[in-house]
C-alpha cells in the first residue's frame, strides 16, 4: 500500500511540473525612451530652455543630463543662468513610463552650490503632429538653498 501511495505521489508531482524551463526575460523599456528632448517655458519674466539628453545605463535604467538655460530680466538687465542636473538613477517602469526620484548636486553658472531632490513620473507619447514627447510634472524639493518646494509641468518634444 505504501508503494502504491508513493507511486501515485510521484506521478502526481510529475503531472504538476511546469513545462517552462526558462523564465521569460525581463523586457528592457529604457531603449525606447532614449533621445534628446527639448522645451521652452516663460514664467514671470524668466524664459527657460530645458534640454534632456537621455541615454540608457543598463536594462530599465536611464541617465538624463538635464540642462536648464534661463534668462532673467531685472530692471532692463538680462541675467543668464545655466543649471545642470545629472540624473543617473532614472527607472523605466513600463514601455512608455519612467520614474525620477533622486537627490542631485546641481552645477550652476551663478550662485553657490545647490543640492536638490528631483522627482516625478514621466510619460512618453506621440503627439498629434507625430512627434514623440515626454510629459512630466517635476517636483523640486529639499533644496540646500532654502528655496521652497515647487512643481513644474513640462512637455518635452523629441529632436
Tab-separated table of N, CA and C in Angstrom, residues 32 81 153:
chain	number	residue	atom	x	y	z
A	32	UNK	N	13.530	52.474	-25.622
A	32	UNK	CA	12.506	53.197	-26.373
A	32	UNK	C	12.420	54.671	-25.989
A	81	UNK	N	21.563	82.275	-16.709
A	81	UNK	CA	21.989	81.253	-15.748
A	81	UNK	C	21.794	79.880	-16.397
A	153	UNK	N	5.148	71.632	-14.616
A	153	UNK	CA	4.707	70.707	-15.660
A	153	UNK	C	5.446	71.049	-16.956
